[in-house]
Each structure stands twice: as structure tokens, then as C-alpha cells.
mmCIF file of C-alpha atoms in Angstrom:
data_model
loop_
_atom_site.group_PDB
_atom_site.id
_atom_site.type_symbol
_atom_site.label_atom_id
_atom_site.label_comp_id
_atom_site.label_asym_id
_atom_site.label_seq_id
_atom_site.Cartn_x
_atom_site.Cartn_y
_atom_site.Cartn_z
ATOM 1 C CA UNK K 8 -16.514 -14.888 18.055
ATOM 2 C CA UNK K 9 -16.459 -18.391 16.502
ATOM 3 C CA UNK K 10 -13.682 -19.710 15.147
ATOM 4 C CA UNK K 11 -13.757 -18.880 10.951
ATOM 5 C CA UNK K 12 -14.107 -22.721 9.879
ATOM 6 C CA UNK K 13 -16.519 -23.704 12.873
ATOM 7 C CA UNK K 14 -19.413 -26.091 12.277
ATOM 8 C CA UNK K 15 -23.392 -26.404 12.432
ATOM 9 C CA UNK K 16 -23.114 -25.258 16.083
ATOM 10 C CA UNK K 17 -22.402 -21.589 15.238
ATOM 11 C CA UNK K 18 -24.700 -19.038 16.478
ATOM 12 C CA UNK K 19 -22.733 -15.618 14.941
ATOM 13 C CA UNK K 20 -23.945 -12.563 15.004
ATOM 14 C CA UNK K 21 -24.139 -9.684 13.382
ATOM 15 C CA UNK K 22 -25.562 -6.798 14.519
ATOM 16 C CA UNK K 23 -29.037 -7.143 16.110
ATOM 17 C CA UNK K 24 -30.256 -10.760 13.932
ATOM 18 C CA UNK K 25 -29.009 -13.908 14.815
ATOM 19 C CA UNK K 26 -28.456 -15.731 11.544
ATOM 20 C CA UNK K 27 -30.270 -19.458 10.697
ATOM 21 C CA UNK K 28 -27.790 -21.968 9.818
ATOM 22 C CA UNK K 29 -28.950 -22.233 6.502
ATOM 23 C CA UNK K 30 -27.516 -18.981 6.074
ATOM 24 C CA UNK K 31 -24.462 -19.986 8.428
ATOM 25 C CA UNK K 32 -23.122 -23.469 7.239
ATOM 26 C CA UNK K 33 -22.517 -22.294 3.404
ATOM 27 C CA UNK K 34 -20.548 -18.877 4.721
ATOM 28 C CA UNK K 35 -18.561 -21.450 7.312
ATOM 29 C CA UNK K 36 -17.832 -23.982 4.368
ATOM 30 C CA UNK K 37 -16.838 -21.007 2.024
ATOM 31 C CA UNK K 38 -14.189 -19.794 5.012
ATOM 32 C CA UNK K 39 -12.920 -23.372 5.415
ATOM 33 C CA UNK K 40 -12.944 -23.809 1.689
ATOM 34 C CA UNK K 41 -10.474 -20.913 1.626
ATOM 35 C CA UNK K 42 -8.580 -21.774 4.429
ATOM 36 C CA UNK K 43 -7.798 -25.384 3.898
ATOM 37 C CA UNK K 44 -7.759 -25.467 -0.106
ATOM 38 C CA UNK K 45 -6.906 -21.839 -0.935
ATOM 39 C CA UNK K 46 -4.615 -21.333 2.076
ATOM 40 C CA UNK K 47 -5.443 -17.764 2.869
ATOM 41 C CA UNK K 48 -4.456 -15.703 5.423
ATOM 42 C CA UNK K 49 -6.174 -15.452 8.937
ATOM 43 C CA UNK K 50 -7.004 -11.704 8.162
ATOM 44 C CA UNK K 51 -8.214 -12.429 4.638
ATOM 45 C CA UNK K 52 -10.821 -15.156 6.416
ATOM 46 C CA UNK K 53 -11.902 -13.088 9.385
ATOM 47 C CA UNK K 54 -12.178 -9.885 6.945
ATOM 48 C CA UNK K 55 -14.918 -12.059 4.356
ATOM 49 C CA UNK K 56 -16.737 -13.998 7.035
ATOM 50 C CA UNK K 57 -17.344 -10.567 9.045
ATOM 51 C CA UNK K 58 -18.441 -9.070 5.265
ATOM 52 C CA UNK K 59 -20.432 -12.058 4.079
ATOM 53 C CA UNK K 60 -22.357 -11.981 7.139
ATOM 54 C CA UNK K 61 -22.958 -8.504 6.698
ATOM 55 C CA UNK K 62 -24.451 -8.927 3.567
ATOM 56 C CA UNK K 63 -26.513 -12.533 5.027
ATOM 57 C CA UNK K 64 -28.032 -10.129 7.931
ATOM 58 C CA UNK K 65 -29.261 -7.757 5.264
ATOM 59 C CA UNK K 66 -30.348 -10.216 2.732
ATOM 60 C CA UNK K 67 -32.144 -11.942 5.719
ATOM 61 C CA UNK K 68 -34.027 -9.103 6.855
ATOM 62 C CA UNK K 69 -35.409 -8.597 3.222
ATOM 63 C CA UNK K 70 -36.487 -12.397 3.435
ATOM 64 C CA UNK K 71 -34.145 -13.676 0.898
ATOM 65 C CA UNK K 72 -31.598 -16.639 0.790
ATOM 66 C CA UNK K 73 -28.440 -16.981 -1.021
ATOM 67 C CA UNK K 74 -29.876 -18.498 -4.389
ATOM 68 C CA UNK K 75 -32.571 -15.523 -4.497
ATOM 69 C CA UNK K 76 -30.271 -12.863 -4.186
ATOM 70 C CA UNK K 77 -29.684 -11.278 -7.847
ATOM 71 C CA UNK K 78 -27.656 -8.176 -9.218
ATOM 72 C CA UNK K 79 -30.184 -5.716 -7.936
ATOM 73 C CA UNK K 80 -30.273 -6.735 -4.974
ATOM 74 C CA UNK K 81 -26.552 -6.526 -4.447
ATOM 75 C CA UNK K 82 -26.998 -3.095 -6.320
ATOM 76 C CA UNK K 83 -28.868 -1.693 -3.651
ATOM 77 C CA UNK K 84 -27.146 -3.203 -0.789
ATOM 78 C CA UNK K 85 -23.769 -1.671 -2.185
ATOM 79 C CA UNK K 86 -25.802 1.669 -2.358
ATOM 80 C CA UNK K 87 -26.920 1.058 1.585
ATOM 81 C CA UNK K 88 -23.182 0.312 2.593
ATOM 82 C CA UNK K 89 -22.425 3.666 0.610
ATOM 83 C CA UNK K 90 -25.590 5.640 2.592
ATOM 84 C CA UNK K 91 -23.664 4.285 5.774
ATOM 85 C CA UNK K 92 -20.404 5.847 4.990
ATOM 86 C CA UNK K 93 -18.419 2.869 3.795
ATOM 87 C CA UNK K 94 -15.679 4.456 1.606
ATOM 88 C CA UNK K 95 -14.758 2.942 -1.952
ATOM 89 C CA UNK K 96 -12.053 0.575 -1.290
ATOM 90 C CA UNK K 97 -14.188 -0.884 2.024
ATOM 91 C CA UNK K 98 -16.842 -1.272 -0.473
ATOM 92 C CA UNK K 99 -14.727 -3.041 -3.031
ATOM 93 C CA UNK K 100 -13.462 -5.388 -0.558
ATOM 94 C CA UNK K 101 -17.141 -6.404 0.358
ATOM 95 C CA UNK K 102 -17.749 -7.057 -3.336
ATOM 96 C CA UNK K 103 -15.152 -9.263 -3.476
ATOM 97 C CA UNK K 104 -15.403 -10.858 -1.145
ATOM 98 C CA UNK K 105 -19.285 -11.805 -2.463
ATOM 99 C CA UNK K 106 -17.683 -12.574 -6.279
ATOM 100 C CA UNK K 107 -15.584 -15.017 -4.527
ATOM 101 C CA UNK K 108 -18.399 -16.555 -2.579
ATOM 102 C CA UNK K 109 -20.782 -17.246 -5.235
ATOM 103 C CA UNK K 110 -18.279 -18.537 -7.389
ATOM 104 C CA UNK K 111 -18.067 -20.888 -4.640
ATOM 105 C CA UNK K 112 -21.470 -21.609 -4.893
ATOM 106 C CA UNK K 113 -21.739 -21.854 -8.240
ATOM 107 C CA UNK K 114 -18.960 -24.640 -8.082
ATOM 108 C CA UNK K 115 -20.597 -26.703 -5.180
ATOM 109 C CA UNK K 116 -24.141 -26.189 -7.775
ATOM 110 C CA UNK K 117 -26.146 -24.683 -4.870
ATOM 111 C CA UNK K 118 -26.645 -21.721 -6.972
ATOM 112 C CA UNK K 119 -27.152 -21.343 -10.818
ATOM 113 C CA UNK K 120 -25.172 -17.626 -11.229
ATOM 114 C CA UNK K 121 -22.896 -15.627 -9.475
ATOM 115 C CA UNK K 122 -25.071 -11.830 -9.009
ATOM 116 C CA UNK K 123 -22.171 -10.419 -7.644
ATOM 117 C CA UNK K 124 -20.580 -10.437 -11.470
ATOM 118 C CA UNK K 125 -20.002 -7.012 -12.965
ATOM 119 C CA UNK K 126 -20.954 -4.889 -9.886
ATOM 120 C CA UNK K 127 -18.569 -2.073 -9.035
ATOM 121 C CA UNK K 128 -17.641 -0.211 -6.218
ATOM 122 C CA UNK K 129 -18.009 3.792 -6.214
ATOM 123 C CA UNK K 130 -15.021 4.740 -6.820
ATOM 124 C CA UNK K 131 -13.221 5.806 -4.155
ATOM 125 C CA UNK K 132 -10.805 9.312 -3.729
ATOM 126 C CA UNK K 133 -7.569 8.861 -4.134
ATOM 127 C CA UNK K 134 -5.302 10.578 -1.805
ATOM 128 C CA UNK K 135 -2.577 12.063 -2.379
ATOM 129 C CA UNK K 136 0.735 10.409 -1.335
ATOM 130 C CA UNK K 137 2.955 12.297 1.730
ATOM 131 C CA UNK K 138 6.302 13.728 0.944
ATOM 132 C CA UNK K 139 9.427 15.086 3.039
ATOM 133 C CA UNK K 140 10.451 18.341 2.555
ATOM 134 C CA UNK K 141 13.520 18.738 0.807
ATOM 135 C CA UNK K 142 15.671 20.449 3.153
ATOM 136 C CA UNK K 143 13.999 17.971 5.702
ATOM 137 C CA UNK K 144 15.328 15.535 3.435
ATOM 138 C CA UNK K 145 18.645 16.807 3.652
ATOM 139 C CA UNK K 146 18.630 17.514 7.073
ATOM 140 C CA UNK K 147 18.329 13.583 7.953
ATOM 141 C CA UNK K 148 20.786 12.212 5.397
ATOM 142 C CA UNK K 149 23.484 14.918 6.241
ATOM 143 C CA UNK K 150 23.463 13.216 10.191
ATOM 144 C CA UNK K 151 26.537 11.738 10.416
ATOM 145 C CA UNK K 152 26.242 7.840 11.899
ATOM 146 C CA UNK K 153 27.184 6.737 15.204
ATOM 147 C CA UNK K 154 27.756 3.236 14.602
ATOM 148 C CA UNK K 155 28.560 0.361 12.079
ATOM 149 C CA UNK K 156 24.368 -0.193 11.988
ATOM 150 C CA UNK K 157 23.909 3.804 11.121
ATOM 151 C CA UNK K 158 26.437 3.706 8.695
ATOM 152 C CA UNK K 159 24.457 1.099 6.520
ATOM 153 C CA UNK K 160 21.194 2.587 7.653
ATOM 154 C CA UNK K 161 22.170 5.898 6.266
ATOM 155 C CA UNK K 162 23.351 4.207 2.416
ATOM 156 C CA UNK K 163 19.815 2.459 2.334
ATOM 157 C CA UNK K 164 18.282 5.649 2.784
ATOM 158 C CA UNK K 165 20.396 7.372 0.109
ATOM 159 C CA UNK K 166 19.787 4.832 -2.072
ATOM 160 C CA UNK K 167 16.133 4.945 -1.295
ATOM 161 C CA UNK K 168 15.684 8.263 -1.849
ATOM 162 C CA UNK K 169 18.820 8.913 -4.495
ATOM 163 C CA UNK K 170 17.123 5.846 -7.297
ATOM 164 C CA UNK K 171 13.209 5.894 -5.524
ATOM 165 C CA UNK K 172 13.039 2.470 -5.111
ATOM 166 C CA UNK K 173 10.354 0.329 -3.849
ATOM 167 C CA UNK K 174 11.452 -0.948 -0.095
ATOM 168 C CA UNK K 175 11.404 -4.963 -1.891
ATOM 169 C CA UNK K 176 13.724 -3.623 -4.782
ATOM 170 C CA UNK K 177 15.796 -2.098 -2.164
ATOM 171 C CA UNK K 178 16.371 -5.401 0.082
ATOM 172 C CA UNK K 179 16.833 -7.720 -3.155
ATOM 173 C CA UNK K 180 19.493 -5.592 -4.404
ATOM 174 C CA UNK K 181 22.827 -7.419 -4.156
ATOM 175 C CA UNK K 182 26.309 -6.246 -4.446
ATOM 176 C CA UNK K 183 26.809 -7.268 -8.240
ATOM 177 C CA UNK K 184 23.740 -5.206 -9.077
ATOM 178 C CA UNK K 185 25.252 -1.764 -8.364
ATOM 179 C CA UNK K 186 28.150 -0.173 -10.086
ATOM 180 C CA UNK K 187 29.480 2.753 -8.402
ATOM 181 C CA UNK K 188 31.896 3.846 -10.792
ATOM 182 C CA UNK K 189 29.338 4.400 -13.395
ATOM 183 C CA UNK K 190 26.726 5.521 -10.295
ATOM 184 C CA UNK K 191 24.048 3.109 -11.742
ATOM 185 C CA UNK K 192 21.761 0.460 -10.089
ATOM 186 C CA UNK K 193 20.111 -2.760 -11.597
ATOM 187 C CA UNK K 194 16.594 -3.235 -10.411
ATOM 188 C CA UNK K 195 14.431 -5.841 -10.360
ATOM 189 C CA UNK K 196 10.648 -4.228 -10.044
ATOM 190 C CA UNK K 197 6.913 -5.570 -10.303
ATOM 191 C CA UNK K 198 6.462 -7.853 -13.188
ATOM 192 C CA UNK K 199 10.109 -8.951 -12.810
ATOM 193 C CA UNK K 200 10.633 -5.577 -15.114
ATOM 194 C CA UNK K 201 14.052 -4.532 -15.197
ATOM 195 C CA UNK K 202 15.639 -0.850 -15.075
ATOM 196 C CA UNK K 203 18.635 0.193 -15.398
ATOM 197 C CA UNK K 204 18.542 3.694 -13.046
ATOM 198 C CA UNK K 205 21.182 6.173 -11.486
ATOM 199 C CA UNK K 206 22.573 6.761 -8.622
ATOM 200 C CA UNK K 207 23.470 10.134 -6.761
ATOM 201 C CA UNK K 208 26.933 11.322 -5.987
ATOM 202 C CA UNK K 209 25.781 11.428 -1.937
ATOM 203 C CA UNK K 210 24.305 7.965 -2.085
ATOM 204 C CA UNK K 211 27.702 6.493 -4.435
ATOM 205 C CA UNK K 212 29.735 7.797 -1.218
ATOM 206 C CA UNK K 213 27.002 6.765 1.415
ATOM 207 C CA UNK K 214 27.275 3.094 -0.123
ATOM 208 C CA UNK K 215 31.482 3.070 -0.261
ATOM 209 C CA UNK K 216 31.408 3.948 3.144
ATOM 210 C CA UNK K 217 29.056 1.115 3.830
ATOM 211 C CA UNK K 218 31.149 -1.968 1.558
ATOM 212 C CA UNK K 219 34.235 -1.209 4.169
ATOM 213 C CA UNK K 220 31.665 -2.113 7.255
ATOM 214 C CA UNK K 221 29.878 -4.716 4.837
ATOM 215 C CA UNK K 222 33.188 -6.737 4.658
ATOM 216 C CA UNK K 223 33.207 -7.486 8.132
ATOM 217 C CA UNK K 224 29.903 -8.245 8.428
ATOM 218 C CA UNK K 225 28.373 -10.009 5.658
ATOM 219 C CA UNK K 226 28.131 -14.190 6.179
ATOM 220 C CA UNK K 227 30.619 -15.959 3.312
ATOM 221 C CA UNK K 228 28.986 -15.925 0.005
ATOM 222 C CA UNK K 229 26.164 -13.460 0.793
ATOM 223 C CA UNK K 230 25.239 -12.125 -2.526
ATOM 224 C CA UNK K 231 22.995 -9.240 -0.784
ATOM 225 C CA UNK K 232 24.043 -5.929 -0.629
ATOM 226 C CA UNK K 233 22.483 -5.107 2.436
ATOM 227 C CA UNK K 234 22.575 -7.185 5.558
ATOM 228 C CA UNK K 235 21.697 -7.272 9.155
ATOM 229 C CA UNK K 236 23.219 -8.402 11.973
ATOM 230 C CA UNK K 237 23.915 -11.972 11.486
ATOM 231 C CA UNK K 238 25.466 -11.671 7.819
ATOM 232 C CA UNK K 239 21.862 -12.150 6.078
ATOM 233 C CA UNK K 240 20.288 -9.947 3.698
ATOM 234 C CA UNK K 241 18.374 -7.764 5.499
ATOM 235 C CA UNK K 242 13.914 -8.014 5.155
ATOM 236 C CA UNK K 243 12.296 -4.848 4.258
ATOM 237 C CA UNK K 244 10.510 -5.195 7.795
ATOM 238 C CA UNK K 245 13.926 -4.324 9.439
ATOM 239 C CA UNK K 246 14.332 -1.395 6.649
ATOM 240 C CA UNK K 247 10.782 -0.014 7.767
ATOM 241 C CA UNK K 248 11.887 -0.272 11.761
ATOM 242 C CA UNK K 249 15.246 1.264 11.103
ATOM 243 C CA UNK K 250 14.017 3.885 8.774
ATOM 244 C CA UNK K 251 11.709 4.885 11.807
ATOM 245 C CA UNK K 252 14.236 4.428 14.310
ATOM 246 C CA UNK K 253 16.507 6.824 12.223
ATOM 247 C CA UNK K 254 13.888 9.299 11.907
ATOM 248 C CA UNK K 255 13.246 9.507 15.386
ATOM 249 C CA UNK K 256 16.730 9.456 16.644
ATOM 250 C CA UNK K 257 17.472 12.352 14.249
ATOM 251 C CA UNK K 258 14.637 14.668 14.905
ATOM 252 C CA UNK K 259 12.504 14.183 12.088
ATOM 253 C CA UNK K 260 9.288 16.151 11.826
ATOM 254 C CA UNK K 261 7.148 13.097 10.554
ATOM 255 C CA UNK K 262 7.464 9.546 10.274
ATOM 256 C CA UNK K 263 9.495 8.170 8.338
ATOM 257 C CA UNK K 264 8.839 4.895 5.647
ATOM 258 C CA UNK K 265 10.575 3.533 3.048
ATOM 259 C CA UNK K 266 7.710 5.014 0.505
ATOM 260 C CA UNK K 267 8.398 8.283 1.744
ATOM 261 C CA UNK K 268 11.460 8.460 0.553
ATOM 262 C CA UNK K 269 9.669 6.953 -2.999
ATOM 263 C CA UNK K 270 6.624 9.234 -3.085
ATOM 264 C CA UNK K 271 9.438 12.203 -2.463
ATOM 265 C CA UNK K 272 11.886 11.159 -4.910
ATOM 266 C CA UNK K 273 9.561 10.958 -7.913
ATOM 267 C CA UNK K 274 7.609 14.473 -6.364
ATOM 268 C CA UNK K 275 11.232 16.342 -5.941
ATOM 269 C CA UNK K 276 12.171 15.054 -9.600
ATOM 270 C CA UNK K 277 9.210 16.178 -11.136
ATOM 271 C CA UNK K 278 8.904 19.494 -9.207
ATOM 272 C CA UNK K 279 12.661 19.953 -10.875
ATOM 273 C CA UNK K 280 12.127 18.615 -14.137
ATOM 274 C CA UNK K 281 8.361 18.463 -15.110
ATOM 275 C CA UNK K 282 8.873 15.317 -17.397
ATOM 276 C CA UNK K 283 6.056 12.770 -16.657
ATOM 277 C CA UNK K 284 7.907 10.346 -18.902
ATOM 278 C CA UNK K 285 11.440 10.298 -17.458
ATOM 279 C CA UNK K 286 9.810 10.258 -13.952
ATOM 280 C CA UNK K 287 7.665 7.070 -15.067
ATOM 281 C CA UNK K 288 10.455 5.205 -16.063
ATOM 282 C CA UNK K 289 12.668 5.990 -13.037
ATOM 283 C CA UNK K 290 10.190 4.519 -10.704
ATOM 284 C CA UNK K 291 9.236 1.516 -12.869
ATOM 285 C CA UNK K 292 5.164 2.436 -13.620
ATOM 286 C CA UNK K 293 3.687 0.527 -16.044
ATOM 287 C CA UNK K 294 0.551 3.100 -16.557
ATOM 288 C CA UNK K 295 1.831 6.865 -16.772
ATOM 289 C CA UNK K 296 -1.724 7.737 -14.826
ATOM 290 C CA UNK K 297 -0.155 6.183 -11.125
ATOM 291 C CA UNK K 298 2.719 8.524 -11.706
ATOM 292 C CA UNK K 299 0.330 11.397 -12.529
ATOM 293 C CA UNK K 300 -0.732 11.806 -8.929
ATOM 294 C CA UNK K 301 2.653 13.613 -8.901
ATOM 295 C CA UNK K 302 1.525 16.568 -10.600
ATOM 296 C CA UNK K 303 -1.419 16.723 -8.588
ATOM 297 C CA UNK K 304 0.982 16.791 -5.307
ATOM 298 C CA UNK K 305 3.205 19.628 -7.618
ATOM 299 C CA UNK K 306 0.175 21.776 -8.231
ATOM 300 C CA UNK K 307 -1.330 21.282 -4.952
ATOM 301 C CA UNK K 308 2.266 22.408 -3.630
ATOM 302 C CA UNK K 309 2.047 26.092 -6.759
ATOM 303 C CA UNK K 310 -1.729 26.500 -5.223
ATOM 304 C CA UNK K 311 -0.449 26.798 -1.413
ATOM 305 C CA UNK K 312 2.482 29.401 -2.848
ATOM 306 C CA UNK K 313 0.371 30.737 -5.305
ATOM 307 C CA UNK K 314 -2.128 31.192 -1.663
ATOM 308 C CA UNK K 315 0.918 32.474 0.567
ATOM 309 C CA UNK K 316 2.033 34.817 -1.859
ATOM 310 C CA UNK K 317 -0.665 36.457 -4.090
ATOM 311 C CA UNK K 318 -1.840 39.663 -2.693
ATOM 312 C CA UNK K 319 -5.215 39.392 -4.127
ATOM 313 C CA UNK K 320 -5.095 35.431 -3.231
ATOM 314 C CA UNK K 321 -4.686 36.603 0.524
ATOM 315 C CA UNK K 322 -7.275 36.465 3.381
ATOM 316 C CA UNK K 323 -7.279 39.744 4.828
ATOM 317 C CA UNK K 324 -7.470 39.902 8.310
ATOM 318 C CA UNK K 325 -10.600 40.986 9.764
ATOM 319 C CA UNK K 326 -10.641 44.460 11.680
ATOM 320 C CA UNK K 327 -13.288 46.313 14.056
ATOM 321 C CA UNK K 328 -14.515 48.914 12.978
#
């Protein structure tokens, strides 16, 4: 494929119809406009040339060019990406990526409107997040380390799971922003909200353990609290690899990630306590409907029981008669 910014030379394809350049060069100028100016990523380039062409192949074969598209046109290409089994957020991305185009356009006066304004994508399921058993859970944390690494491995995933923190508000959590003898934790979370939350007994002891090995580790005048090998404060890359690692190494039943741990911490707290608000605030949500996916994992957890358990719930098993 051609290169995202190429010139009046490009051929692309999509599908079956080669595209005319003058439906080409303004997709090509849109990509280098966002490249050069904008300075987007690679992925975000390739991922709205591949969509806008989409879109230019089917506005093509309905003999139309970019100023003649309008809103119901768009509407019933969105409906034809739907018919095709593009989900909700694939569809979103497509629109977009067309918004963004047109407003383009409408900038560079090549077209009067932007069509794209005002569409929506169906909306799209929402799934529910994974969680780790509890005992699981326990299981992994209770595996004692077998070196200096494990030892701080095992307080970021106490700490993880203890306060459910997001993997960024774990790795930008420095030393001065805990206080063990009151088993509480600063945070710093989206919107540069802070929250004051506490900290377990098991993940207070996990991260003692951890200062002794820090000392001898940590570069002079490293504020973080956890660091790698070279003194620095550790990226949440390396606490995704190591979380994995640890999981594997200890016989874990699923993968683990650092939103594992989240998605079980705020699903174990409210499976305890029930309280929507308290678990809202502990993991920093702005809107009380993200943290209500919780209850759907709690209920979805009381149906299987409720399944298991109820004799009149029960498939029978069939028998020959």
C-alpha cells in the first residue's frame, strides 16, 4: 500500500474500484495535513485513510464526489457498514474519522458544510469488564517472592488491587504520596482529580517489605515509589509485562492486567458492600453510570448462583424412556 502522505501518483485501492485522483489527492492531503500539522500517530493515519477510502469507493459507486455527499447519504452508508456487521465503536471511528475530514474541507473552502455533523453511531454493547476470582486473587498475592524484582512486583499488585488504581496512577505514585501508618494513598486520577483512598493491611506490609529493597535500588533523589532496574520510576508498560509474567509464573488461570486487578477491586467491593457511591469515589468516576456496569457483573454473578442452585432454575437432564 502507498505510503499515507503519497502524491498524485497514487493508484489505492479499495476493494474491487480503483479510485480517480480527484477522489485520491484531497484524502492524501487530509492524511498529510494530519501528519505534518496535527502530528498524529502512524495508526491514527493508516486507520482514516483505509476508512475514508471506504467511504470514497462507496460514494463513487453511487456517482457522487466529496462536495455532493450530504447527511443522508452518510445516513445510509452508516446503515450499509451496520448491514455488513461493523460493530458500534468500528462505526464510530469511521464517523470520525469523516467529521474530521470535512472539517478539513470546509477549511481549505472545497466544500460549503461538513454532512458528517450530528450523525451517530448505533450504539454499540457494552461488555462487561473480566474479573479474578477472589480466592484466585488470593491465591497469587499469597506467593511468596523469589527475588528483589518479585518482592516489588508483588506490593504493586497489592496496591493495585488493595486501592483499585488505574495502572498510570499506580506508576506516578511516589514515596511521599503514601502513608503507611495511617494505610492511606494520595492519587492523582483523570482530570488531575485528587483522592485521598485506603490502603489494605496485606498491601501496607507488601509495600514495607518493598522500601527495605527500594533503598538499595532507587537512583539518588528518585521521588517514585516504584522503580525498575536502573533506579527510574518504573512505566506502566513494565507493570503490564510483569503483572503477566507474575501470573504466569504463579499458575494463574487467566491473564493477568493491571485493570484486572481494577475491574475486580471495585466488583469484590461492591459484591461486599452494595454502595454504588462509596465504590464511585474509590475508583475516581466522574459519572456514577461507568461504575454501574458493576452491578451488572454482581447480578450477572446472583443469576449464575441463582442458575446452579435453584431446583426449579435447573436443567434436568434428559432420560430415555
Amino acid at each position: 500500500m502507498a505510503s499515507p502522505v503519497s502524491g498524485a501518483t497514487d493508484v489505492s485501492v479499495y476493494g474491487d474500484c480503483a479510485l480517480p485522483e480527484p477522489w485520491l489527492a484531497p484524502v492524501n492531503e487530509f492524511i498529510a495535513y494530519l501528519t505534518t500539522e496535527r502530528r498524529q500517530s502512524a495508526d491514527t493515519c493508516r486507520h482514516y485513510r483505509r476508512d475514508l477510502l471506504r467511504l470514497a469507493n462507496h460514494a463513487h459507486g453511487e456517482g457522487l464526489t466529496w462536495a455532493e455527499l450530504r447527511t443522508h447519504h452518510l445516513r445510509q452508508y452508516v446503515a450499509s457498514l451496520s448491514r455488513s456487521g461493523l460493530g458500534g465503536r468500528s462505526i464510530a471511528r469511521h464517523l470520525s474519522a469523516i467529521r474530521r475530514f470535512y472539517r478539513y474541507l470546509v477549511r481549505e473552502q472545497r466544500v460549503r458544510g461538513n454532512p458528517a455533523l450530528g450523525l451517530r453511531a448505533p450504539k454499540a454493547a457494552r461488555k462487561l469488564p473480566a474479573v479474578a476470582d477472589v480466592d484466585q486473587l488470593h491465591s497469587l498475592l499469597e506467593a511468596p517472592p523469589d527475588d528483589a524484582l518479585e518482592v516489588r512486583d508483588r506490593a504493586m499488585f497489592e496496591l493495585l488491587y488493595s486501592a483499585g488504581l488505574r495502572v498510570a496512577e499506580l506508576v506516578a505514585t511516589d514515596v511521599s504520596t503514601i502513608d503507611l501508618t495511617a494505610a492511606e494513598i494520595r492519587v492523582l486520577g483523570k482530570g488531575r482529580k485528587e483522592r485521598l483512598l485506603p490502603v489494605g493491611r496485606k498491601a501496607c506490609a507488601a509495600i514495607r517489605a518493598w522500601l527495605v529493597v527500594r533503598a538499595g535500588l532507587a537512583a539518588e533523589g528518585e521521588p517514585a515509589l516504584f522503580v525498575g532496574r536502573r533506579g527510574r520510576r518504573l512505566g506502566a508498560r513494565s507493570v503490564q509485562l510483569r503483572l503477566r509474567r507474575w501470573g504466569a509464573v504463579k499458575g494463574a488461570e487467566q491473564t493477568l492486567y493491571p485493570h484486572l486487578l481494577r475491574h475486580s477491586f471495585a466488583s469484590h467491593m461492591l459484591e461486599s458492600s452494595g454502595d454504588l457511591r462509596a465504590v464511585q469515589e474509590l475508583l475516581g468516576h466522574a459519572d456514577i453510570a461507568t461504575t454501574q456496569i458493576y452491578t451488572h457483573l454482581d447480578y450477572q454473578h446472583l443469576a449464575n448462583v441463582y442458575d446452579r442452585s435453584h431446583p426449579r432454575a435447573r436443567r434436568r437432564r434428559r432420560t430415555d424412556d
